[in-house]
CSV table of C-alpha atoms in Angstrom, one decimal:
chain,number,residue,atom,x,y,z
A,1,MET,CA,-54.9,104.4,45.7
A,2,LYS,CA,-52.0,104.5,43.4
A,3,PHE,CA,-53.1,102.7,39.6
A,4,SER,CA,-49.0,100.9,40.9
A,5,GLN,CA,-50.2,100.3,44.4
A,6,HIS,CA,-54.0,99.0,43.2
A,7,LEU,CA,-51.9,97.1,40.3
A,8,GLY,CA,-49.6,95.3,43.3
A,9,ALA,CA,-52.2,94.3,46.1
A,10,MET,CA,-53.9,92.1,43.1
A,11,LYS,CA,-50.7,90.5,42.1
A,12,ASP,CA,-49.8,89.4,46.2
A,13,GLU,CA,-53.6,88.6,45.7
A,14,THR,CA,-52.9,86.9,43.3
A,15,LYS,CA,-49.7,85.3,44.7
A,16,LYS,CA,-51.5,85.4,48.6
A,17,ASN,CA,-54.4,82.5,46.3
A,18,GLU,CA,-52.1,80.4,45.0
A,19,PHE,CA,-49.9,79.4,47.8
A,20,LEU,CA,-53.2,78.9,50.1
A,21,GLY,CA,-54.2,76.5,46.6
A,22,LYS,CA,-50.6,75.1,47.2
A,23,LEU,CA,-50.8,74.7,51.0
A,24,PHE,CA,-54.5,72.6,50.2
A,25,ILE,CA,-53.3,70.9,48.2
A,26,ASN,CA,-50.7,68.8,50.3
A,27,PHE,CA,-52.6,69.6,53.4
A,28,LYS,CA,-55.3,67.1,51.2
A,29,ARG,CA,-52.3,64.7,49.9
A,30,SER,CA,-51.0,64.8,53.7
A,31,ASP,CA,-54.2,63.6,55.5
A,32,LYS,CA,-54.3,60.8,52.5
A,33,ALA,CA,-50.9,59.7,53.0
A,34,TYR,CA,-51.7,59.7,56.7
A,35,LYS,CA,-55.1,57.1,56.5
A,36,MET,CA,-53.4,55.0,54.2
A,37,TYR,CA,-50.3,54.8,57.0
A,38,MET,CA,-52.2,55.0,59.6
A,39,GLN,CA,-54.4,51.2,57.7
A,40,ASN,CA,-51.3,50.5,56.7
A,41,ASN,CA,-48.5,49.1,59.8
A,42,LYS,CA,-47.3,52.5,59.8
A,43,GLN,CA,-45.5,51.4,56.0
A,44,PHE,CA,-42.6,53.7,56.0
A,45,LEU,CA,-43.5,53.5,51.9
A,46,PHE,CA,-46.5,55.8,53.5
A,47,ALA,CA,-44.3,57.5,56.2
A,48,LYS,CA,-42.1,58.3,52.5
A,49,ILE,CA,-44.9,60.1,50.8
A,50,LEU,CA,-45.9,62.6,54.0
A,51,LYS,CA,-42.4,63.4,55.5
A,52,ASP,CA,-42.9,64.6,51.7
A,53,CYS,CA,-46.1,65.9,52.2
A,54,ASN,CA,-44.7,67.8,54.8
A,55,ASP,CA,-41.5,68.9,53.2
A,56,ARG,CA,-43.1,70.9,51.0
A,57,ILE,CA,-45.9,73.1,53.2
A,58,LEU,CA,-43.5,73.4,55.1
A,59,ASP,CA,-41.4,75.3,52.2
A,60,LEU,CA,-45.1,76.9,51.2
A,61,LEU,CA,-45.3,78.3,54.8
A,62,VAL,CA,-41.5,79.9,55.4
A,63,GLU,CA,-42.2,81.5,52.0
A,64,ASN,CA,-45.8,83.1,51.7
A,65,SER,CA,-46.9,83.0,55.2
A,66,TYR,CA,-46.5,87.3,55.1
A,67,LEU,CA,-48.8,87.0,52.5
A,68,LEU,CA,-52.1,86.4,55.4
A,69,SER,CA,-52.8,88.4,58.0
A,70,ASP,CA,-51.6,87.9,62.1
A,71,GLU,CA,-53.4,85.5,63.0
A,72,LEU,CA,-53.1,83.8,60.6
A,73,ILE,CA,-49.1,83.9,60.7
A,74,LYS,CA,-49.3,83.1,64.2
A,75,ASP,CA,-51.1,79.4,62.8
A,76,SER,CA,-48.8,79.4,60.6
A,77,LEU,CA,-45.7,79.6,62.5
A,78,GLU,CA,-47.0,76.8,65.3
A,79,LEU,CA,-47.2,74.2,62.5
A,80,ILE,CA,-44.0,75.5,61.1
A,81,PHE,CA,-42.3,74.4,64.1
A,82,HIS,CA,-44.2,71.8,64.4
A,83,LEU,CA,-43.2,70.7,61.5
A,84,ASP,CA,-39.6,71.4,62.4
A,85,ILE,CA,-39.8,69.2,64.5
A,86,TRP,CA,-41.8,66.4,63.0
A,87,ILE,CA,-38.8,66.7,60.2
A,88,GLU,CA,-36.4,67.2,62.4
A,89,LYS,CA,-37.0,63.8,63.8
A,90,TRP,CA,-38.3,62.0,61.1
A,91,ASN,CA,-34.7,62.2,59.1
A,92,TYR,CA,-32.9,61.3,63.0
A,93,PHE,CA,-35.5,58.0,62.8
A,94,GLU,CA,-35.3,57.1,59.6
A,95,ILE,CA,-31.0,57.0,59.4
A,96,GLU,CA,-31.1,55.4,62.7
A,97,GLN,CA,-33.9,52.3,62.3
A,98,LYS,CA,-32.3,52.1,57.7
A,99,PRO,CA,-36.3,51.2,57.5
A,100,LYS,CA,-37.6,48.7,54.2
A,101,ILE,CA,-40.2,50.5,51.6
A,102,ASP,CA,-42.4,47.7,53.8
A,103,ASP,CA,-41.0,48.1,56.9
A,104,SER,CA,-43.0,50.0,60.5
A,105,PHE,CA,-41.6,53.3,60.7
A,106,ALA,CA,-43.0,55.4,64.2
A,107,PHE,CA,-41.4,57.7,66.5
A,108,GLU,CA,-42.8,60.2,69.3
A,109,ASN,CA,-43.6,63.1,68.4
A,110,GLU,CA,-44.4,65.2,72.3
A,111,HIS,CA,-45.4,68.5,69.8
A,112,THR,CA,-49.2,67.1,68.9
A,113,PHE,CA,-50.0,68.4,65.3
A,114,PRO,CA,-51.3,71.9,65.3
A,115,HIS,CA,-55.2,70.4,64.0
A,116,ASP,CA,-56.7,74.6,64.6
A,117,ALA,CA,-54.3,76.7,62.5
A,118,VAL,CA,-54.4,73.9,59.8
A,119,GLN,CA,-58.3,75.0,59.9
A,120,ASN,CA,-57.9,78.1,60.3
A,121,LEU,CA,-55.6,78.2,56.9
A,122,LEU,CA,-58.1,76.2,55.7
A,123,LYS,CA,-61.1,77.9,55.8
A,124,GLU,CA,-59.3,80.2,54.6
A,125,PHE,CA,-58.2,79.0,51.2
A,126,GLU,CA,-61.9,78.3,51.5
A,127,ALA,CA,-62.9,82.2,51.6
A,128,THR,CA,-61.1,82.7,48.4
A,129,ARG,CA,-61.6,80.0,46.6
A,130,ASP,CA,-65.5,80.9,47.2
A,131,SER,CA,-65.4,85.1,46.0
């Protein structure tokens, strides 16, 4: 491997690690927001925080999933598809319902959250952090 190729591979690995780290913290933030949402009568305040997390996760995935293995790209696409639908519904129902910050805010989504895909992405983060 040429030196320039080696540097390029190191740069990609650094980008991948940074991406996975940002994804990890947004997953953890999202988990916390969802727990607070469920514990507080699905309050709009926590729904807004969850929406912000999901927007950030979607942006990270769309911009950086190419750095991952083919299998993890499939997982990323599962999550991207879910978030695309969830965000569109969230935006629609926010306009429709016009909730106040303390109001309950919920809507149906038949496209369930891809837990396995998220777990696979989290495992990849843990593996890169441990190496």
